[in-house]
CSV table of C-alpha atoms in Angstrom, one decimal:
chain,number,residue,atom,x,y,z
A,1,GLU,CA,79.6,138.0,107.1
A,2,LEU,CA,81.0,138.6,110.6
A,3,GLY,CA,78.6,137.4,113.2
A,4,SER,CA,76.4,135.3,110.9
A,5,ASP,CA,77.4,132.2,112.8
A,6,LYS,CA,75.1,133.4,115.5
A,7,GLU,CA,72.2,132.9,113.1
A,8,THR,CA,73.1,129.3,112.3
A,9,LEU,CA,72.2,126.3,114.4
A,10,VAL,CA,75.1,123.8,114.3
A,11,LEU,CA,74.3,120.2,115.6
A,12,VAL,CA,77.1,117.6,115.9
A,13,THR,CA,76.1,114.0,116.8
A,14,ALA,CA,76.5,110.5,115.6
A,15,ASP,CA,73.8,108.4,114.0
A,16,HIS,CA,74.6,105.3,116.1
A,17,GLY,CA,76.9,103.8,118.7
A,18,HIS,CA,78.7,100.5,119.1
A,19,GLY,CA,78.6,99.9,122.8
A,20,PHE,CA,82.3,100.6,123.2
A,21,ASP,CA,84.0,101.3,126.6
A,22,VAL,CA,87.4,101.3,128.3
A,23,ALA,CA,87.7,99.4,131.6
A,24,GLY,CA,91.4,99.4,132.4
A,25,SER,CA,94.7,98.5,130.9
A,26,VAL,CA,96.6,95.5,129.5
A,27,ASP,CA,100.2,94.5,130.1
A,28,THR,CA,100.9,93.2,126.6
A,29,GLN,CA,104.4,91.9,127.4
A,30,TYR,CA,102.9,89.8,130.3
A,31,LEU,CA,100.1,88.6,128.0
A,32,ASP,CA,102.5,87.5,125.3
A,33,ALA,CA,104.6,85.5,127.8
A,34,GLN,CA,101.7,83.4,129.1
A,35,GLU,CA,100.9,79.9,127.8
A,36,THR,CA,97.2,79.5,128.4
A,37,ASP,CA,94.2,81.7,127.6
A,38,ARG,CA,93.3,81.8,131.3
A,39,GLU,CA,96.8,83.0,132.3
A,40,LYS,CA,96.7,85.6,129.5
A,41,ARG,CA,93.6,87.1,131.0
A,42,ASN,CA,95.6,88.0,134.1
A,43,ALA,CA,97.3,90.7,132.0
A,44,ILE,CA,94.2,92.9,132.3
A,45,GLY,CA,94.3,95.4,135.1
A,46,ILE,CA,91.1,97.0,136.4
A,47,TYR,CA,90.3,99.6,139.0
A,48,GLU,CA,93.4,100.6,141.1
A,49,GLU,CA,95.4,97.9,139.3
A,50,ALA,CA,94.8,99.4,135.8
A,51,GLY,CA,97.6,102.0,135.8
A,52,LEU,CA,98.0,104.2,132.7
A,53,SER,CA,98.4,103.2,129.1
A,54,GLN,CA,101.7,104.1,127.4
A,55,TYR,CA,100.4,105.7,124.2
A,56,VAL,CA,103.0,108.4,125.0
A,57,ILE,CA,106.1,110.2,123.8
A,58,PRO,CA,109.1,108.5,125.5
A,59,GLY,CA,111.9,110.6,126.8
A,60,ASP,CA,115.0,108.7,127.7
A,61,ALA,CA,114.2,105.1,127.1
A,62,GLN,CA,116.0,104.1,130.3
A,63,ASP,CA,114.2,106.7,132.4
A,64,THR,CA,110.5,105.7,132.7
A,65,SER,CA,109.8,108.9,134.8
A,66,SER,CA,110.4,111.0,131.6
A,67,LEU,CA,107.4,109.6,129.8
A,68,GLN,CA,105.2,112.4,128.4
A,69,PHE,CA,101.6,112.0,127.3
A,70,SER,CA,100.9,113.5,123.9
A,71,GLU,CA,97.9,115.3,122.5
A,72,GLY,CA,96.8,116.4,119.1
A,73,ALA,CA,97.3,115.1,115.6
A,74,ALA,CA,100.2,112.8,116.6
A,75,PHE,CA,98.3,110.8,119.2
A,76,PRO,CA,99.2,108.1,119.9
A,77,ALA,CA,102.9,108.8,119.6
A,78,ASN,CA,103.8,105.2,120.6
A,79,TRP,CA,102.1,102.5,118.5
A,80,ASP,CA,103.8,99.6,120.4
A,81,PRO,CA,103.3,100.4,124.1
A,82,ARG,CA,103.7,97.7,126.7
A,83,TYR,CA,100.6,98.9,128.5
A,84,THR,CA,97.5,99.4,126.3
A,85,LEU,CA,93.9,100.1,126.9
A,86,PHE,CA,91.5,97.3,128.0
A,87,SER,CA,88.6,98.1,125.8
A,88,ALA,CA,85.5,96.1,124.8
A,89,VAL,CA,82.6,96.3,122.3
A,90,GLY,CA,79.2,95.0,123.3
A,91,ALA,CA,78.5,93.0,120.1
A,92,ASN,CA,81.3,90.9,118.5
A,93,PRO,CA,81.9,87.5,116.9
A,94,ASP,CA,84.1,84.9,118.6
A,95,ARG,CA,87.7,86.1,118.3
A,96,ARG,CA,91.2,86.2,119.7
A,97,GLU,CA,92.3,89.4,121.4
A,98,ASN,CA,95.8,90.6,122.3
A,99,TYR,CA,95.0,94.4,122.8
A,100,GLN,CA,97.8,95.4,120.4
A,101,VAL,CA,97.6,97.8,117.5
A,102,HIS,CA,97.3,95.8,114.2
A,103,LYS,CA,99.4,97.9,111.9
A,104,SER,CA,99.0,95.6,108.9
A,105,GLY,CA,95.5,96.9,108.3
A,106,PRO,CA,91.9,96.2,109.4
A,107,ARG,CA,91.4,93.2,111.6
A,108,ARG,CA,89.4,90.2,110.4
A,109,PRO,CA,88.6,88.5,113.7
A,110,ALA,CA,86.2,85.9,112.3
A,111,ILE,CA,86.2,84.0,109.1
A,112,ASN,CA,83.6,81.9,107.3
A,113,SER,CA,84.2,78.2,108.0
A,114,THR,CA,82.2,77.0,105.0
A,115,ALA,CA,81.9,78.1,101.4
A,116,ASP,CA,78.1,77.5,101.3
A,117,GLU,CA,76.6,79.5,104.1
A,118,ASP,CA,77.6,82.0,106.8
A,119,ASP,CA,79.2,80.2,109.7
A,120,TYR,CA,81.8,82.4,111.3
A,121,ILE,CA,84.6,81.0,113.5
A,122,VAL,CA,87.7,82.6,115.1
A,123,ASN,CA,90.3,83.6,112.6
A,124,PRO,CA,93.4,81.6,113.5
A,125,ARG,CA,95.6,84.3,111.9
A,126,ASP,CA,94.2,87.2,113.8
A,127,ALA,CA,95.8,88.3,117.2
A,128,VAL,CA,97.6,85.0,117.4
A,129,THR,CA,99.3,85.9,120.7
A,130,GLY,CA,96.0,86.8,122.3
A,131,PHE,CA,93.3,84.7,124.1
A,132,LEU,CA,90.0,83.4,123.0
A,133,MET,CA,87.0,85.7,123.6
A,134,ASN,CA,83.5,84.3,123.1
A,135,GLY,CA,81.3,86.5,121.1
A,136,SER,CA,77.8,87.7,121.7
A,137,LEU,CA,76.6,87.6,118.1
A,138,PRO,CA,74.9,84.8,116.1
A,139,VAL,CA,77.4,82.6,114.3
A,140,ASP,CA,76.2,83.9,111.0
A,141,ALA,CA,77.5,87.4,111.9
A,142,SER,CA,81.1,88.3,111.2
A,143,GLN,CA,81.4,91.8,112.7
A,144,GLY,CA,80.1,94.1,115.4
A,145,VAL,CA,76.7,95.8,115.1
A,146,HIS,CA,75.2,99.1,116.1
A,147,SER,CA,73.9,99.4,119.6
A,148,LEU,CA,71.3,101.4,121.4
A,149,THR,CA,74.1,103.3,123.2
A,150,ASP,CA,73.2,107.0,123.7
A,151,VAL,CA,75.4,109.3,121.6
A,152,PRO,CA,76.2,112.9,122.6
A,153,VAL,CA,74.5,115.8,121.0
A,154,PHE,CA,76.4,119.2,120.8
A,155,ALA,CA,74.6,122.3,119.7
A,156,GLN,CA,75.6,125.9,119.2
A,157,GLY,CA,73.5,128.8,117.8
A,158,PRO,CA,69.8,129.7,117.9
A,159,CYS,CA,67.6,127.2,119.8
A,160,GLN,CA,70.7,125.4,121.3
A,161,GLU,CA,68.8,125.1,124.5
A,162,LEU,CA,66.4,122.6,122.8
A,163,PHE,CA,69.3,120.1,122.6
A,164,GLY,CA,70.7,119.9,126.2
A,165,GLY,CA,70.4,116.3,127.4
A,166,VAL,CA,69.8,112.8,126.0
A,167,TYR,CA,67.3,112.4,123.2
A,168,ASN,CA,65.8,109.7,121.1
A,169,ASN,CA,67.1,110.4,117.5
A,170,ILE,CA,63.5,111.2,116.4
A,171,ASP,CA,63.3,114.0,119.0
A,172,LEU,CA,66.2,115.7,117.3
A,173,PHE,CA,64.1,116.1,114.2
A,174,PHE,CA,61.2,117.5,116.2
A,175,ASN,CA,63.5,120.0,118.0
A,176,MET,CA,64.9,121.1,114.7
A,177,ALA,CA,61.4,121.6,113.3
A,178,ALA,CA,60.5,123.6,116.4
A,179,CYS,CA,63.6,125.8,116.0
A,180,LEU,CA,62.6,126.5,112.4
A,181,GLY,CA,59.0,127.3,113.4
A,182,LEU,CA,57.7,124.2,111.6
A,183,ALA,CA,56.5,122.3,114.7
A,184,ARG,CA,52.9,121.1,114.8
A,185,THR,CA,50.8,122.4,117.7
A,186,LYS,CA,48.8,119.2,118.0
């Protein structure tokens, strides 16, 4: 029925975060040309040296002024840009990183070094042109974990004013109960 959406509270959020952030850009061509891990790290640009990534629609390949940024379902339009995003996750195993799209499928940055127990080491076949990044997880963990990062909460409809701001996930339940008239008074 027309207008019934005004009677429905819609909440959109995530159940967890991964401590992900973007801090600059990476010149992947420069990174690939370097010999040592330490030299490869100089491919990372931060602050005013970061520039823009090139996940863009190229115009004339010879005319870099004709680059156009894309939006929508086709983003990114260029899967092999020279300049990519310098991104990081707060909890990862030891790994190699080259900041390039891995089109062959999901990455496997760490592998088990023994058959008996979990003892993960850098996968020598993953991001081979990259540099070694020390992890922050125990050696028996092979992949990133959830973080305590705040996640956004978007609300529309009745009681939407109860959801403006940052909340502990338990508080979302209590605010939904209050909206439905089910909140306890004491």
